[in-house]
Structure formats: C-alpha cells, structure tokens
PDB file of C-alpha atoms in Angstrom:
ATOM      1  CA  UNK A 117     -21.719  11.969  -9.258  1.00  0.00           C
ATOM      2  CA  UNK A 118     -19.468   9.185  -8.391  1.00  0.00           C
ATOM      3  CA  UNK A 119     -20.326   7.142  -4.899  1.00  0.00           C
ATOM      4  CA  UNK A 120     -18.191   4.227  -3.278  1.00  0.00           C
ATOM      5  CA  UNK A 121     -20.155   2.034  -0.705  1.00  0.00           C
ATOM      6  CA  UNK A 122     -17.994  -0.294   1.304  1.00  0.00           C
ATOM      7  CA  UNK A 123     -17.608  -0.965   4.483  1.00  0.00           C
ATOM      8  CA  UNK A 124     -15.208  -3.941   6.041  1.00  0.00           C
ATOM      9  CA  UNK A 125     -15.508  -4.812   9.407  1.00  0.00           C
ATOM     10  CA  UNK A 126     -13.819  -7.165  12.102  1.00  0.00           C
ATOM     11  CA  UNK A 127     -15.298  -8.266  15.215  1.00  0.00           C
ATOM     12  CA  UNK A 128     -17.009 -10.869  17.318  1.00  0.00           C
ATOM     13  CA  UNK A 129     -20.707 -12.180  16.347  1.00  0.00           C
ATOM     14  CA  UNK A 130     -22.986 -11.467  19.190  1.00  0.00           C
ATOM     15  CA  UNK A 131     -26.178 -13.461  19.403  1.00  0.00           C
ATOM     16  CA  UNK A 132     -26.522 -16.808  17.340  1.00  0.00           C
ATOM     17  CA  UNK A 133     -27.062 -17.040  13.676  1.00  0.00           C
ATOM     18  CA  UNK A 134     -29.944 -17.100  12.257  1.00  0.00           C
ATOM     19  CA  UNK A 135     -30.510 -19.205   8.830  1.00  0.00           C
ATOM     20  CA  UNK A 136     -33.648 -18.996   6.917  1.00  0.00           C
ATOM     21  CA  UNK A 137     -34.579 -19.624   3.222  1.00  0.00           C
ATOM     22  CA  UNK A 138     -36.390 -17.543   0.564  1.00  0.00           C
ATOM     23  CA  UNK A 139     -39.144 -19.081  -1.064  1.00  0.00           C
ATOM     24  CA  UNK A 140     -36.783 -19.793  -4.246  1.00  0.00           C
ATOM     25  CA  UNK A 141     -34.607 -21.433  -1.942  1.00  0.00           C
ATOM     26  CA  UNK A 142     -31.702 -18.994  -1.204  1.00  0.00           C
ATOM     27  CA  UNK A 143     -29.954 -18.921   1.975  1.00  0.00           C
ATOM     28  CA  UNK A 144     -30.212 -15.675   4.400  1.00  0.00           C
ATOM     29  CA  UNK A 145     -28.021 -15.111   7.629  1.00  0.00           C
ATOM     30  CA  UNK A 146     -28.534 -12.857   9.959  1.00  0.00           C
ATOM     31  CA  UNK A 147     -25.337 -12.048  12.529  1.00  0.00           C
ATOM     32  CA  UNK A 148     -24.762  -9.717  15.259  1.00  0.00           C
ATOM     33  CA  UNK A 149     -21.175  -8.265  15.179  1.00  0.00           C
ATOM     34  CA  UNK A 150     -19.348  -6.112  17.865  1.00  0.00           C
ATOM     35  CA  UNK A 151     -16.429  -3.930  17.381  1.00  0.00           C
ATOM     36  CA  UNK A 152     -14.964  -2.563  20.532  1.00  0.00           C
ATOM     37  CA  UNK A 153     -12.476   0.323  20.335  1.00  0.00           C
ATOM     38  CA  UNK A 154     -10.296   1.956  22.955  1.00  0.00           C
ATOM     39  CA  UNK A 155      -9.300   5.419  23.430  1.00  0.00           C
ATOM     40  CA  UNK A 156      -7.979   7.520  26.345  1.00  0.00           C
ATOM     41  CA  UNK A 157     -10.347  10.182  28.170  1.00  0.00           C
ATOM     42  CA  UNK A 158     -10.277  13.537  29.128  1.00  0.00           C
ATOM     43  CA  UNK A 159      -8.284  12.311  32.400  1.00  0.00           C
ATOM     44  CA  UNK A 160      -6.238   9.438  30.669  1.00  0.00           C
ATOM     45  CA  UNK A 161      -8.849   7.283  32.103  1.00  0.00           C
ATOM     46  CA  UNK A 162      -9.236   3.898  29.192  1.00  0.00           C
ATOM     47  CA  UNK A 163     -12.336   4.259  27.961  1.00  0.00           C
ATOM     48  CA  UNK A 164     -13.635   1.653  25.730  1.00  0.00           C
ATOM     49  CA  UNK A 165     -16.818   1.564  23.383  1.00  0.00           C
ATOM     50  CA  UNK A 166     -18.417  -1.145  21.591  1.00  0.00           C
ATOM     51  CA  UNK A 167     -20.586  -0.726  18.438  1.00  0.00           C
ATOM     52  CA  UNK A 168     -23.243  -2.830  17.924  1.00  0.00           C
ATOM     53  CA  UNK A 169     -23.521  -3.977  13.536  1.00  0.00           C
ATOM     54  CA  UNK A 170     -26.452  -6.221  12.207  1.00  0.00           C
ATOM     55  CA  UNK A 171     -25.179  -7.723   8.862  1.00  0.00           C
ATOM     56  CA  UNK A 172     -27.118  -9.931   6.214  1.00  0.00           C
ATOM     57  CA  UNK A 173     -25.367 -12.587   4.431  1.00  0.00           C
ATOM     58  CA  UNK A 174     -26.894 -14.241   1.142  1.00  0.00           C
ATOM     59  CA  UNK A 175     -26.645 -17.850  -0.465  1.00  0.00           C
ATOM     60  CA  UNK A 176     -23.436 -20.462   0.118  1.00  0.00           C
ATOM     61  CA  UNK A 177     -21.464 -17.625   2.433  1.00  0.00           C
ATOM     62  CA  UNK A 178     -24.645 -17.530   4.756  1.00  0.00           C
ATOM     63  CA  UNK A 179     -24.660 -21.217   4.993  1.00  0.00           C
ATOM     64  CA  UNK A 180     -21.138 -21.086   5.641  1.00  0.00           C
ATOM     65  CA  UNK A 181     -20.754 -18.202   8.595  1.00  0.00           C
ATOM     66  CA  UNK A 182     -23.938 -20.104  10.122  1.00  0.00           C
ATOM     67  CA  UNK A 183     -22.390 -23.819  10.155  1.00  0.00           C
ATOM     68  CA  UNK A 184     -18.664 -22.602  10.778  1.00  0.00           C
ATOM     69  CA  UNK A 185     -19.014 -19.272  12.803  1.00  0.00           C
ATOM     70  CA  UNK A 186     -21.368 -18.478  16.222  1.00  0.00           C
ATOM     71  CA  UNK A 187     -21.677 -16.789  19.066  1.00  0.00           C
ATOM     72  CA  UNK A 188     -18.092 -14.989  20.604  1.00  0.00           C
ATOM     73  CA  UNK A 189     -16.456 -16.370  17.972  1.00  0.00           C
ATOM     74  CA  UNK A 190     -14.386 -13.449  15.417  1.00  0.00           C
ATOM     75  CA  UNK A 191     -15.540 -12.396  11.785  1.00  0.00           C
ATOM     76  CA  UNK A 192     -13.610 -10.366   9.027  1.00  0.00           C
ATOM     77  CA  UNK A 193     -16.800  -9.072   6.740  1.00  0.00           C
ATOM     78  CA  UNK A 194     -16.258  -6.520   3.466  1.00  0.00           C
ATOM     79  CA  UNK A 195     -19.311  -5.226   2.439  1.00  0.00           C
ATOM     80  CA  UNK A 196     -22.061  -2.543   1.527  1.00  0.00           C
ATOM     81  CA  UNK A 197     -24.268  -0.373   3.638  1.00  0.00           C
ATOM     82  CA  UNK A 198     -27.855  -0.796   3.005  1.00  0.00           C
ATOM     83  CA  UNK A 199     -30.713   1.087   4.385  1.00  0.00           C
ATOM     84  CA  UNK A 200     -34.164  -0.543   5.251  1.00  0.00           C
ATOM     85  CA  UNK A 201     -37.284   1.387   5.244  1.00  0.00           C
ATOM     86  CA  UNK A 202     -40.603  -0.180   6.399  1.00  0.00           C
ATOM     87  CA  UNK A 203     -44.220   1.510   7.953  1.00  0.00           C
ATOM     88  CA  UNK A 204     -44.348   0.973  11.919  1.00  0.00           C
ATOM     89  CA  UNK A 205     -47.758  -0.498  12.032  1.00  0.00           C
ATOM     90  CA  UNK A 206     -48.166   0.339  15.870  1.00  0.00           C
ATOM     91  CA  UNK A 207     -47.613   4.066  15.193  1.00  0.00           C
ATOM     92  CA  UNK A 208     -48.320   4.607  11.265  1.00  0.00           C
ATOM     93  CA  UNK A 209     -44.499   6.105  10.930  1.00  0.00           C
ATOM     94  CA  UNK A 210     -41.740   5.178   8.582  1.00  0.00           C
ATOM     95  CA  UNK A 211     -38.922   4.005  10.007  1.00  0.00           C
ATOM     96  CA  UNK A 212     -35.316   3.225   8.748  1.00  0.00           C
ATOM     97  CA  UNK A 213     -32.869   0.904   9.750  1.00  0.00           C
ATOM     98  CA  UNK A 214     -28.751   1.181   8.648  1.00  0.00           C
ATOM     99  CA  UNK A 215     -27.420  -2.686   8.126  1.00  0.00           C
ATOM    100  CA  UNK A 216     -24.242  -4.116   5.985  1.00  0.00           C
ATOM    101  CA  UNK A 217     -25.418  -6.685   3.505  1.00  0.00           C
ATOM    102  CA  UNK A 218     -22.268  -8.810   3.221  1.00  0.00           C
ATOM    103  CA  UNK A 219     -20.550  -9.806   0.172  1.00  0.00           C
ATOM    104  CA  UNK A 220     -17.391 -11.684   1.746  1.00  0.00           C
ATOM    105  CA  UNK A 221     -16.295 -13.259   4.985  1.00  0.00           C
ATOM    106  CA  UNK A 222     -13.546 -14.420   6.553  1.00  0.00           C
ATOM    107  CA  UNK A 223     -13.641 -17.160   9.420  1.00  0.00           C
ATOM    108  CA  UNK A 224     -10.797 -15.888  12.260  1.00  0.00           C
ATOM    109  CA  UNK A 225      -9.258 -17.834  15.071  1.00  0.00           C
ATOM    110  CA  UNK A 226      -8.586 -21.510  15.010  1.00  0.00           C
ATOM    111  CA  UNK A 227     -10.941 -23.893  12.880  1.00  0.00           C
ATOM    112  CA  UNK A 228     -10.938 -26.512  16.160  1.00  0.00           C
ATOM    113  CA  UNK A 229     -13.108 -23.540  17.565  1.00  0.00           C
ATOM    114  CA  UNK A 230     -10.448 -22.623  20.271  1.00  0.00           C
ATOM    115  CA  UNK A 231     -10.724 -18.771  19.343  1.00  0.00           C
ATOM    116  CA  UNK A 232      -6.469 -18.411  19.722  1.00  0.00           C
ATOM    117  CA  UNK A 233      -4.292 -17.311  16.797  1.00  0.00           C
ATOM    118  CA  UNK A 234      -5.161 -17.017  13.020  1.00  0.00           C
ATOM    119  CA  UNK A 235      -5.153 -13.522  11.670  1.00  0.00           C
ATOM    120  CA  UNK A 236      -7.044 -11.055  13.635  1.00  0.00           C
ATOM    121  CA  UNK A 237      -4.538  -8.235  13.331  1.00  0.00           C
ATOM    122  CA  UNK A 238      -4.449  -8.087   9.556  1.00  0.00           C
ATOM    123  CA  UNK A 239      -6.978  -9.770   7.421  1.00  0.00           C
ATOM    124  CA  UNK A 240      -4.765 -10.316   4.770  1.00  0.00           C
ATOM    125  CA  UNK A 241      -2.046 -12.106   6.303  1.00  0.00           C
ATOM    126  CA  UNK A 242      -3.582 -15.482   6.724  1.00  0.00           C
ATOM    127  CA  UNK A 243      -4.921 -17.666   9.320  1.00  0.00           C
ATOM    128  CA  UNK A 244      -8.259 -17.476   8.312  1.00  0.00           C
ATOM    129  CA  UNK A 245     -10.534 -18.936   5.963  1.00  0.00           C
ATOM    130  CA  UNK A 246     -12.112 -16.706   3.734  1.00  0.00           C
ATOM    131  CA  UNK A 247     -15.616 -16.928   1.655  1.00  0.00           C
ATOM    132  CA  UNK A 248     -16.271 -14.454  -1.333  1.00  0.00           C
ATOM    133  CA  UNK A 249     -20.241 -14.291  -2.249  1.00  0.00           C
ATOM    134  CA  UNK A 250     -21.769 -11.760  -4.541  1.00  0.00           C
ATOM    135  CA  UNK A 251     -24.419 -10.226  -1.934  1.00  0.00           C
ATOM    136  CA  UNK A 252     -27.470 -12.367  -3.425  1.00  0.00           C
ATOM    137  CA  UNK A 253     -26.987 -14.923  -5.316  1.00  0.00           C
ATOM    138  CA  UNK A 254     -26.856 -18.983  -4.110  1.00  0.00           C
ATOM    139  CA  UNK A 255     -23.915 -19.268  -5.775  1.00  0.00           C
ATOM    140  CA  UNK A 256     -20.909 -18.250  -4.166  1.00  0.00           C
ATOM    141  CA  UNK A 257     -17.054 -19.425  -4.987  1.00  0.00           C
ATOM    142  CA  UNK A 258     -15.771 -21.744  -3.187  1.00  0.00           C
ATOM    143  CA  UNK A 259     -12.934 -21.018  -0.534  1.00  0.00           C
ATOM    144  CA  UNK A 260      -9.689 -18.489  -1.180  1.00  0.00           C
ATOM    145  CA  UNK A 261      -6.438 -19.093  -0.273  1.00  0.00           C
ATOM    146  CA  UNK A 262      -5.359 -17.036   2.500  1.00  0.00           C
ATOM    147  CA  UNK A 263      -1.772 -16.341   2.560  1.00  0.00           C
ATOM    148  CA  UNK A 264       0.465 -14.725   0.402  1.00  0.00           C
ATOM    149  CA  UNK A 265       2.582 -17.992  -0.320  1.00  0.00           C
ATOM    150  CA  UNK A 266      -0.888 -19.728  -1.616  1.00  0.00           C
ATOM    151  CA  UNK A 267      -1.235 -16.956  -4.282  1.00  0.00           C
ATOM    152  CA  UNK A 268      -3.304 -14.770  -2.163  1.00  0.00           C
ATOM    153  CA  UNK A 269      -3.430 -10.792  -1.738  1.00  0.00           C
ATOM    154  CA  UNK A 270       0.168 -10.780  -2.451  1.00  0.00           C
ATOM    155  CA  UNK A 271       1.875  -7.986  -4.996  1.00  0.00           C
ATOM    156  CA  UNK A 272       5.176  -8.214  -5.577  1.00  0.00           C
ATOM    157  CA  UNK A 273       5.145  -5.038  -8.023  1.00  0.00           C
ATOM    158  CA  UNK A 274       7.357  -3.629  -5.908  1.00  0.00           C
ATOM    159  CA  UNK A 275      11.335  -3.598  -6.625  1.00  0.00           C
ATOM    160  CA  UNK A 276      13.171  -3.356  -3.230  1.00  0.00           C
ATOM    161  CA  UNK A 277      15.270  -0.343  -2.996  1.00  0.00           C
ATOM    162  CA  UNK A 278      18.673  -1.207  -2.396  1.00  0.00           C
TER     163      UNK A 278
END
C-alpha cells in the first residue's frame, strides 16, 4: 500500500529555540509553531482557534531557524509527521507524542527583524529566505532563490490561451 507523509505548515514560533548537539556533532532545533485559523460560529460570532505544533529541525537548517528565526517571529516549514513513543516512568505507561520533523524552512517577514512584508500569503512567491535540509543529516544546501525571476518554483509549461 502506497502512503504520502507531508505536512507544510506556516505560522509564528512560540517559545525560543532550542539548539543542542548530538554526540556526533549534529545540530537539533526544537521550535514551537502556532497556526491560528478563523471561522464564523453558529451565531456569526468570529471565532478563532490556534493550534499548537512542536517541530524538530536537524543539522545546518536547525542552526539556521535558531540564529535567524525566534520567538513571534513567522516560519514556512514542509515536512513529515513523526510519532514518538517512550515509557512514562512515573506511571509505567507508554505514551505517544505526534511532532513534524522538518525537512525545509523558509524565514518570513523582513530579514532587519521588523516582522512587515515578505511572503506570508503564498510561500512561493518570494520574500522569504528559504533553507532545504534532508531531515538528518549536517549537511544541508545552502540557500534557494525565492522568486520566480531568480529561477525559483516557476513553470512556464503553460501556453496562454489567447
């Protein structure tokens, strides 16, 4: 049976980020991310609800969201849901936790830090700077260009129609 695990995500990191190192030396970030959607109630009342997302980041894109991103400040992350299992030693039960492991990021907002701008209605449209990782490994590729004039996400396969 086929399966497709991918998940993409764009809000604002919550807490600080944590950076640690494994004993072979490769980075790990872990970030705090908050979507908040809006919808209408039962009365037309706005209701709006936030959902709270831990997310792992491995090697160079880890050291990157944790020197270039923080607290309040939006993310753009693709990548995979990952479930953690582990033995409460207080009680003796399992216990399971649902987390994204992140492959690729994308910096939002201004790089001065003011927060304004850059591309947080469509990811692909520029105004951000993005990092591509593999999920574990130290070595990630350097920085993508972002917009479509820059050789970015850009197909022109399309003729126009008139």
């Amino acid at each position: 049976m086929a399966s497709f695990n991918k998940v993409t995500l764009m809000g604002n990191v919550t807490r600080d980020i944590e950076l640690r190192y494994t004993p072979k030396g490769t980075a790990v970030a872990d970030i705090g991310l908050a979507m908040s959607r809006v919808r209408n109630g039962e009365n037309g009342e706005r209701i709006e609800e936030t959902t709270f997302v831990d997310i792992t980041l491995w090697g160079r894109t880890a050291e990157i969201a944790h020197q270039y991103s923080g607290k309040g400040k939006p993310l753009f992350v693709e990548g995979r849901l990952q479930l953690d299992t582990w033995d409460d030693k207080e009680t003796g039960k399992k216990r399971s936790k649902l987390k994204v492991v992140g492959e690729n990021i994308q910096l939002l907002g201004s790089p001065g830090g003011g927060g304004g701008g850059g591309n947080q209605g469509n990811p692909n449209q520029g105004g951000g700077n993005r990092y591509q990782g593999d999920g574990q490994s130290p070595q990630q590729s350097a920085p993508q260009g972002g917009s479509p004039a820059q050789g970015g996400n850009f197909d022109d396969g399309d003729d126009i129609p008139f």
